Amino acid sequence: MFYREAGQYKTTYQSDMAIFPLRQDRIGILIILALAYVAVPLMASDFILKTIMLPFLALVLAVIGLNILTGYTGLISLGTAGFMGVGAYACYKLTTLFPEVNILVWILVSGFFSAGIGVVFGLPSLRIKGLYLAVATLAAQFFLQWAFVRIPWLYNYNPSGAIEVPLRTVFGVAITGPTAAIEVKYLIALTFVVVLTWVASNIVHGRIGRSWMAVRDMDIAAQLMGIKLLETKLLAFAVSSFYCGVSGALFVFIYLGGAEAGTEFGIRLSFIILFAVIIGGLGSMIGSFFGAGFIVALPTILKFGLPAIGIAITGAIAEKIVVMVIGALTIYLLIVEPHGLARLWQIAKQKLRVWPFPY
C-alpha cells in the first residue's frame, strides 16, 4: 500500500510531463543520490570503486548515448567506441594545448567534437537504414580506429602512441593523473553522470524525444506529420555522439588514467555497449543503468566472487564465460523480453502499486 498514485493529482502540464510524477519515485531518487554521494565513497573499498563503480560510471553515458540513437530513434550504430575515442583524444589535445583551463571543462567540450564527427557519419541515415546503416557506422568505427593509430598529431607524436593523462588539479585537489584519489575521481564521474542523465531524460520526455520516437515507430508517417527526418536523425546522432564523447573522456582520464593507441576503443567495446543497451532495455533510461551495471559487474563477480566462495576459476575461463553469458542473455531477451531488464523493473513497480492484493 506504500506505492500508490491515489491522491497525487496532476493539475498542470509541467506535473503531467514530470520525469518522476510520483512522490515515491522522487523520494527514491533522493535516497539513491544520497547513498551514491555519501555512503559509497565512505564505505566502499578502493577495489570496488576501481573495478566496478568507475567503469560503470564511465560506460553508462555511452550506453545512454547509444540508447538515444537506437532505442529512441531506431537507428542502429556499431561505431560507439569510435565516437568515444574522438572524445578521449579531443580532451587530450585540448588539455595539452590549453593546460590552464579546467580539465572538467575539456571533458564536457570533448563531447561536442564527437557530436560533430557523429553528424558527419550520420548523414547517410536519411537514405539508408537497418543493416546498411549498421555497416556505415561500422565503417566509421574502423576509420576512426585507424585515425587514432596513424595520425601522430592526435597523441602528440608520442613514440608509444599512447595517451598519457597529465596531472590536473581543481582548487589544489588532484582530479586526474597518478596522484588523484580514487574517491575524487568517483565523485567527478558521478556528477557528470547525474547531470547528463537529467539532461537526457528531459530531452527524451520533451518535443525532441517525441520526434525521435515517431521516427523510430514509422519514419514515413512522421514525415507526413511534419517532422523533418534529416534534422531529427542528425540531431539524434549528434546527441548520441556527444554522450559517447564525454564517456570516452571519462573512460580514459578518470577511469583508466591512460590509453594505448588503437586498443581501448576497438570494435569489441562497441559490441559490449550494444549488448548493454539490449540487456538493459531499448528506449529506457533506467535500462541503460541496468545494462551498464550488468556488463561491468559480471566479469568482476566471476573473477573474484566465485573464488571467494571456493569455486576455482582462472581469468581466461572467466572471460569466456562472460562472453557466453552475455551472448545467451542477449538472444534470450530479444526473443522473450525485448524491453530487457527495464521491463522487469516496470513489472515490479506495477506489483507494488497493488500490493498486497494479487490483481
Short mmCIF file of C-alpha atoms in Angstrom, two decimals:
data_model
loop_
_atom_site.label_atom_id
_atom_site.label_comp_id
_atom_site.label_asym_id
_atom_site.label_seq_id
_atom_site.Cartn_x
_atom_site.Cartn_y
_atom_site.Cartn_z
CA MET A 1 0.00 0.00 0.00
CA PHE A 2 3.05 2.28 0.15
CA TYR A 3 3.41 2.81 -3.62
CA ARG A 4 0.13 4.32 -4.77
CA GLU A 5 -0.90 7.09 -7.13
CA ALA A 6 -4.11 7.80 -5.25
CA GLY A 7 -4.31 11.42 -4.18
CA GLN A 8 -1.40 12.57 -6.34
CA TYR A 9 -3.20 14.73 -8.89
CA LYS A 10 -1.60 16.31 -11.94
CA THR A 11 -3.06 19.80 -12.23
CA THR A 12 -0.50 21.38 -14.60
CA TYR A 13 1.21 20.40 -17.84
CA GLN A 14 4.55 20.52 -16.02
CA SER A 15 3.45 17.99 -13.42
CA ASP A 16 1.95 15.75 -16.11
CA MET A 17 5.24 15.73 -18.05
CA ALA A 18 7.46 15.34 -14.99
CA ILE A 19 10.17 12.70 -15.19
CA PHE A 20 9.22 11.38 -11.76
CA PRO A 21 5.48 12.09 -11.37
CA LEU A 22 5.05 10.00 -8.22
CA ARG A 23 6.19 11.23 -4.83
CA GLN A 24 7.64 7.82 -4.00
CA ASP A 25 9.84 7.93 -7.10
CA ARG A 26 11.20 11.34 -6.15
CA ILE A 27 11.96 10.18 -2.62
CA GLY A 28 13.61 7.04 -4.00
CA ILE A 29 15.85 9.06 -6.32
CA LEU A 30 16.92 11.33 -3.47
CA ILE A 31 17.80 8.29 -1.36
CA ILE A 32 19.81 6.76 -4.20
CA LEU A 33 21.70 10.03 -4.76
CA ALA A 34 22.43 10.33 -1.04
CA LEU A 35 23.79 6.80 -0.96
CA ALA A 36 25.83 7.38 -4.11
CA TYR A 37 27.38 10.64 -2.91
CA VAL A 38 27.85 9.81 0.77
CA ALA A 39 27.66 6.11 1.55
CA VAL A 40 29.61 4.71 -1.40
CA PRO A 41 32.74 6.92 -1.05
CA LEU A 42 32.81 6.34 2.72
CA MET A 43 32.05 2.62 2.85
CA ALA A 44 33.17 1.12 -0.48
CA SER A 45 36.73 -0.14 -0.76
CA ASP A 46 39.19 1.13 -3.35
CA PHE A 47 38.79 -2.20 -5.15
CA ILE A 48 35.04 -1.72 -5.57
CA LEU A 49 35.47 1.87 -6.70
CA LYS A 50 38.20 0.99 -9.19
CA THR A 51 36.84 -2.22 -10.70
CA ILE A 52 33.08 -1.59 -10.63
CA MET A 53 31.99 1.96 -9.90
CA LEU A 54 34.41 3.91 -12.11
CA PRO A 55 33.99 1.75 -15.24
CA PHE A 56 30.24 1.68 -14.65
CA LEU A 57 30.01 5.48 -14.45
CA ALA A 58 32.30 5.91 -17.45
CA LEU A 59 30.42 3.47 -19.69
CA VAL A 60 26.84 4.28 -18.67
CA LEU A 61 26.97 7.58 -20.58
CA ALA A 62 27.95 5.71 -23.75
CA VAL A 63 25.08 3.28 -23.16
CA ILE A 64 22.68 6.21 -22.74
CA GLY A 65 24.04 7.76 -25.93
CA LEU A 66 23.57 4.58 -27.96
CA ASN A 67 20.13 4.09 -26.40
CA ILE A 68 19.13 7.56 -27.61
CA LEU A 69 20.16 6.61 -31.13
CA THR A 70 18.97 3.01 -31.25
CA GLY A 71 16.30 2.74 -28.57
CA TYR A 72 14.56 6.10 -29.04
CA THR A 73 15.27 6.87 -32.71
CA GLY A 74 15.56 3.38 -34.17
CA LEU A 75 18.94 3.93 -35.85
CA ILE A 76 21.49 1.15 -35.49
CA SER A 77 25.10 2.10 -34.76
CA LEU A 78 28.20 -0.07 -34.42
CA GLY A 79 30.62 2.82 -34.10
CA THR A 80 30.07 3.77 -30.46
CA ALA A 81 33.65 3.04 -29.40
CA GLY A 82 34.98 5.18 -32.24
CA PHE A 83 32.95 8.17 -31.07
CA MET A 84 34.17 7.53 -27.53
CA GLY A 85 37.72 7.65 -28.87
CA VAL A 86 37.05 11.01 -30.52
CA GLY A 87 36.05 12.43 -27.16
CA ALA A 88 39.10 10.96 -25.42
CA TYR A 89 41.59 12.23 -27.99
CA ALA A 90 39.87 15.62 -28.21
CA CYS A 91 40.10 16.02 -24.44
CA TYR A 92 43.77 15.00 -24.56
CA LYS A 93 44.63 17.56 -27.25
CA LEU A 94 42.67 20.33 -25.57
CA THR A 95 44.21 19.83 -22.16
CA THR A 96 47.73 19.75 -23.62
CA LEU A 97 47.18 22.81 -25.79
CA PHE A 98 45.41 24.79 -23.05
CA PRO A 99 46.66 23.38 -19.71
CA GLU A 100 45.49 26.43 -17.79
CA VAL A 101 41.82 25.64 -18.48
CA ASN A 102 39.98 23.38 -16.02
CA ILE A 103 40.07 19.85 -17.39
CA LEU A 104 36.45 19.31 -16.35
CA VAL A 105 35.54 21.89 -18.98
CA TRP A 106 37.50 19.99 -21.63
CA ILE A 107 35.83 16.70 -20.68
CA LEU A 108 32.49 18.30 -21.41
CA VAL A 109 33.69 20.16 -24.52
CA SER A 110 35.17 16.98 -25.97
CA GLY A 111 31.63 15.73 -26.41
CA PHE A 112 30.96 18.48 -28.94
CA PHE A 113 33.87 17.29 -31.10
CA SER A 114 32.44 13.79 -31.02
CA ALA A 115 29.00 15.20 -31.85
CA GLY A 116 30.42 16.89 -34.96
CA ILE A 117 32.01 13.64 -36.13
CA GLY A 118 28.77 11.80 -35.39
CA VAL A 119 26.80 14.22 -37.55
CA VAL A 120 29.21 13.66 -40.46
CA PHE A 121 28.83 9.89 -40.31
CA GLY A 122 25.10 10.24 -39.66
CA LEU A 123 24.42 11.95 -42.98
CA PRO A 124 23.71 8.63 -44.80
CA SER A 125 20.92 7.88 -42.30
CA LEU A 126 18.36 9.69 -44.45
CA ARG A 127 18.90 7.34 -47.38
CA ILE A 128 19.80 4.07 -45.66
CA LYS A 129 18.67 2.30 -42.54
CA GLY A 130 18.74 -1.06 -40.85
CA LEU A 131 21.64 -3.31 -41.78
CA TYR A 132 23.02 -0.80 -44.30
CA LEU A 133 23.24 1.92 -41.66
CA ALA A 134 24.90 -0.53 -39.29
CA VAL A 135 27.55 -1.23 -41.94
CA ALA A 136 28.07 2.51 -42.48
CA THR A 137 28.62 3.12 -38.77
CA LEU A 138 30.88 0.06 -38.67
CA ALA A 139 32.97 1.71 -41.38
CA ALA A 140 33.13 4.84 -39.18
CA GLN A 141 34.40 2.66 -36.33
CA PHE A 142 37.23 1.22 -38.43
CA PHE A 143 38.13 4.60 -39.92
CA LEU A 144 38.30 6.32 -36.53
CA GLN A 145 40.27 3.45 -35.03
CA TRP A 146 42.72 3.74 -37.93
CA ALA A 147 43.00 7.52 -37.38
CA PHE A 148 43.82 7.06 -33.69
CA VAL A 149 46.85 4.97 -34.67
CA ARG A 150 48.00 6.60 -37.93
CA ILE A 151 47.74 10.31 -37.11
CA PRO A 152 50.59 11.11 -34.69
CA TRP A 153 49.28 14.62 -34.04
CA LEU A 154 46.39 13.15 -32.06
CA TYR A 155 48.71 11.68 -29.42
CA ASN A 156 51.29 14.48 -29.56
CA TYR A 157 53.80 12.38 -31.52
CA ASN A 158 54.34 10.10 -28.56
CA PRO A 159 56.63 7.23 -29.72
CA SER A 160 54.42 4.71 -27.96
CA GLY A 161 51.27 6.16 -29.50
CA ALA A 162 49.59 6.21 -26.10
CA ILE A 163 47.59 8.87 -24.28
CA GLU A 164 49.35 9.84 -21.07
CA VAL A 165 46.88 11.56 -18.76
CA PRO A 166 48.56 14.61 -17.18
CA LEU A 167 48.16 15.77 -13.62
CA ARG A 168 45.39 18.35 -13.32
CA THR A 169 44.07 19.94 -10.15
CA VAL A 170 40.97 21.88 -9.09
CA PHE A 171 41.34 24.11 -6.02
CA GLY A 172 44.56 22.31 -5.23
CA VAL A 173 42.98 18.83 -5.36
CA ALA A 174 44.31 16.40 -8.00
CA ILE A 175 41.48 15.07 -10.16
CA THR A 176 43.47 13.40 -12.94
CA GLY A 177 46.90 11.85 -13.05
CA PRO A 178 48.62 9.21 -10.91
CA THR A 179 48.20 11.12 -7.64
CA ALA A 180 44.46 11.69 -7.90
CA ALA A 181 42.46 9.99 -5.15
CA ILE A 182 40.03 7.30 -6.25
CA GLU A 183 37.20 8.90 -4.24
CA VAL A 184 37.70 12.21 -6.02
CA LYS A 185 37.56 10.52 -9.42
CA TYR A 186 34.40 8.70 -8.39
CA LEU A 187 32.63 11.87 -7.29
CA ILE A 188 33.58 13.68 -10.50
CA ALA A 189 32.35 10.83 -12.69
CA LEU A 190 29.16 10.54 -10.62
CA THR A 191 28.42 14.25 -11.02
CA PHE A 192 28.85 14.04 -14.79
CA VAL A 193 26.53 11.03 -14.94
CA VAL A 194 23.83 12.61 -12.75
CA VAL A 195 23.77 15.92 -14.63
CA LEU A 196 23.88 14.42 -18.14
CA THR A 197 21.29 11.77 -17.28
CA TRP A 198 18.96 14.51 -16.05
CA VAL A 199 19.51 16.41 -19.32
CA ALA A 200 18.90 13.28 -21.43
CA SER A 201 15.72 12.45 -19.50
CA ASN A 202 14.33 15.93 -20.12
CA ILE A 203 15.20 15.69 -23.82
CA VAL A 204 13.50 12.33 -24.39
CA HIS A 205 10.42 13.40 -22.41
CA GLY A 206 10.01 16.57 -24.48
CA ARG A 207 9.24 17.52 -28.07
CA ILE A 208 12.58 16.28 -29.40
CA GLY A 209 12.15 12.91 -27.76
CA ARG A 210 8.66 12.51 -29.17
CA SER A 211 10.04 13.31 -32.64
CA TRP A 212 12.71 10.65 -32.22
CA MET A 213 10.15 8.04 -31.16
CA ALA A 214 7.88 8.96 -34.07
CA VAL A 215 10.76 8.38 -36.47
CA ARG A 216 11.53 5.10 -34.74
CA ASP A 217 7.96 3.80 -34.99
CA MET A 218 7.37 4.82 -38.62
CA ASP A 219 9.53 7.38 -40.35
CA ILE A 220 7.18 7.87 -43.31
CA ALA A 221 4.24 8.67 -41.03
CA ALA A 222 6.48 11.00 -39.01
CA GLN A 223 7.44 12.86 -42.17
CA LEU A 224 3.79 13.20 -43.17
CA MET A 225 3.11 14.71 -39.72
CA GLY A 226 5.65 17.44 -40.42
CA ILE A 227 8.74 16.01 -38.74
CA LYS A 228 11.89 16.72 -40.74
CA LEU A 229 13.68 13.42 -41.00
CA LEU A 230 17.18 14.66 -41.78
CA GLU A 231 17.28 17.21 -38.97
CA THR A 232 15.74 14.76 -36.49
CA LYS A 233 18.12 11.91 -37.33
CA LEU A 234 21.19 14.14 -37.39
CA LEU A 235 20.20 15.59 -34.01
CA ALA A 236 19.93 12.05 -32.65
CA PHE A 237 23.39 11.27 -33.99
CA ALA A 238 24.76 14.50 -32.52
CA VAL A 239 23.30 13.97 -29.04
CA SER A 240 24.26 10.29 -29.03
CA SER A 241 27.83 11.04 -30.12
CA PHE A 242 28.07 13.85 -27.55
CA TYR A 243 27.32 11.42 -24.75
CA CYS A 244 29.73 8.88 -26.21
CA GLY A 245 32.45 11.54 -26.42
CA VAL A 246 32.06 12.56 -22.78
CA SER A 247 32.02 8.88 -21.87
CA GLY A 248 35.27 8.32 -23.74
CA ALA A 249 36.94 11.25 -21.97
CA LEU A 250 35.81 9.94 -18.57
CA PHE A 251 36.87 6.42 -19.56
CA VAL A 252 40.47 7.50 -20.20
CA PHE A 253 41.01 10.47 -17.88
CA ILE A 254 39.03 9.31 -14.84
CA TYR A 255 38.95 5.51 -15.02
CA LEU A 256 41.97 4.18 -16.95
CA GLY A 257 44.44 7.02 -16.42
CA GLY A 258 45.84 6.44 -19.91
CA ALA A 259 45.15 4.60 -23.15
CA GLU A 260 47.17 2.79 -25.78
CA ALA A 261 46.62 3.70 -29.41
CA GLY A 262 44.00 1.63 -31.22
CA THR A 263 43.34 -0.83 -28.40
CA GLU A 264 40.95 0.81 -25.94
CA PHE A 265 38.33 1.89 -28.49
CA GLY A 266 38.07 -1.17 -30.69
CA ILE A 267 35.04 -2.86 -32.20
CA ARG A 268 34.75 -5.14 -29.15
CA LEU A 269 33.84 -2.17 -26.97
CA SER A 270 31.17 -1.10 -29.50
CA PHE A 271 29.55 -4.52 -29.28
CA ILE A 272 29.75 -4.55 -25.48
CA ILE A 273 27.88 -1.25 -25.32
CA LEU A 274 25.31 -2.52 -27.82
CA PHE A 275 24.76 -5.63 -25.70
CA ALA A 276 24.37 -3.42 -22.63
CA VAL A 277 21.60 -1.49 -24.39
CA ILE A 278 19.79 -4.67 -25.39
CA ILE A 279 20.12 -6.31 -21.97
CA GLY A 280 19.12 -3.17 -20.10
CA GLY A 281 16.22 -2.30 -22.39
CA LEU A 282 15.81 -0.34 -25.60
CA GLY A 283 14.26 3.09 -25.14
CA SER A 284 14.73 3.23 -21.37
CA MET A 285 16.98 5.44 -19.26
CA ILE A 286 16.84 3.15 -16.25
CA GLY A 287 17.54 0.26 -18.61
CA SER A 288 20.81 1.93 -19.62
CA PHE A 289 21.93 1.82 -16.00
CA PHE A 290 20.84 -1.80 -15.61
CA GLY A 291 22.65 -2.85 -18.79
CA ALA A 292 25.87 -0.99 -17.97
CA GLY A 293 25.84 -2.32 -14.41
CA PHE A 294 25.36 -5.90 -15.60
CA ILE A 295 28.12 -5.69 -18.19
CA VAL A 296 30.60 -4.19 -15.72
CA ALA A 297 29.76 -6.28 -12.66
CA LEU A 298 29.56 -9.71 -14.31
CA PRO A 299 33.32 -10.14 -15.03
CA THR A 300 34.25 -8.97 -11.53
CA ILE A 301 31.77 -11.34 -9.90
CA LEU A 302 33.08 -14.29 -11.90
CA LYS A 303 36.77 -13.50 -11.42
CA PHE A 304 36.68 -12.62 -7.74
CA GLY A 305 33.30 -13.70 -6.38
CA LEU A 306 33.48 -17.38 -7.36
CA PRO A 307 36.97 -17.98 -5.86
CA ALA A 308 35.77 -16.25 -2.68
CA ILE A 309 33.14 -18.98 -2.20
CA GLY A 310 35.52 -21.79 -3.06
CA ILE A 311 34.97 -22.18 -6.81
CA ALA A 312 38.36 -22.04 -8.50
CA ILE A 313 38.33 -20.24 -11.85
CA THR A 314 41.03 -18.61 -13.91
CA GLY A 315 40.80 -15.20 -15.54
CA ALA A 316 40.81 -16.67 -19.05
CA ILE A 317 37.94 -19.03 -18.29
CA ALA A 318 36.02 -16.19 -16.63
CA GLU A 319 36.37 -14.07 -19.78
CA LYS A 320 34.98 -16.90 -21.91
CA ILE A 321 32.07 -17.41 -19.51
CA VAL A 322 31.32 -13.69 -19.61
CA VAL A 323 31.09 -13.78 -23.41
CA MET A 324 28.85 -16.86 -23.30
CA VAL A 325 26.53 -15.41 -20.66
CA ILE A 326 26.20 -12.04 -22.40
CA GLY A 327 25.53 -13.68 -25.77
CA ALA A 328 22.99 -16.14 -24.40
CA LEU A 329 21.20 -13.49 -22.34
CA THR A 330 21.07 -11.12 -25.32
CA ILE A 331 19.45 -13.77 -27.52
CA TYR A 332 17.04 -14.77 -24.74
CA LEU A 333 15.91 -11.20 -24.07
CA LEU A 334 15.47 -10.43 -27.77
CA ILE A 335 13.11 -13.41 -28.03
CA VAL A 336 11.33 -13.39 -24.67
CA GLU A 337 11.53 -9.82 -23.37
CA PRO A 338 12.74 -7.24 -25.95
CA HIS A 339 12.47 -4.45 -23.36
CA GLY A 340 15.18 -6.08 -21.26
CA LEU A 341 15.74 -5.67 -17.56
CA ALA A 342 13.89 -2.36 -17.58
CA ARG A 343 10.66 -4.26 -18.25
CA LEU A 344 11.24 -6.40 -15.17
CA TRP A 345 11.64 -3.20 -13.17
CA GLN A 346 8.34 -1.89 -14.59
CA ILE A 347 6.58 -5.13 -13.67
CA ALA A 348 7.92 -4.90 -10.13
CA LYS A 349 6.64 -1.34 -9.81
CA GLN A 350 3.21 -2.39 -11.06
CA LYS A 351 3.12 -5.18 -8.47
CA LEU A 352 3.99 -2.68 -5.75
CA ARG A 353 1.15 -0.40 -6.80
CA VAL A 354 -1.47 -3.05 -5.98
CA TRP A 355 0.34 -4.84 -3.16
CA PRO A 356 -0.78 -6.71 -1.07
CA PHE A 357 -3.65 -7.54 -3.41
CA PRO A 358 -2.98 -10.08 -6.18
CA TYR A 359 -4.77 -8.28 -9.01
#
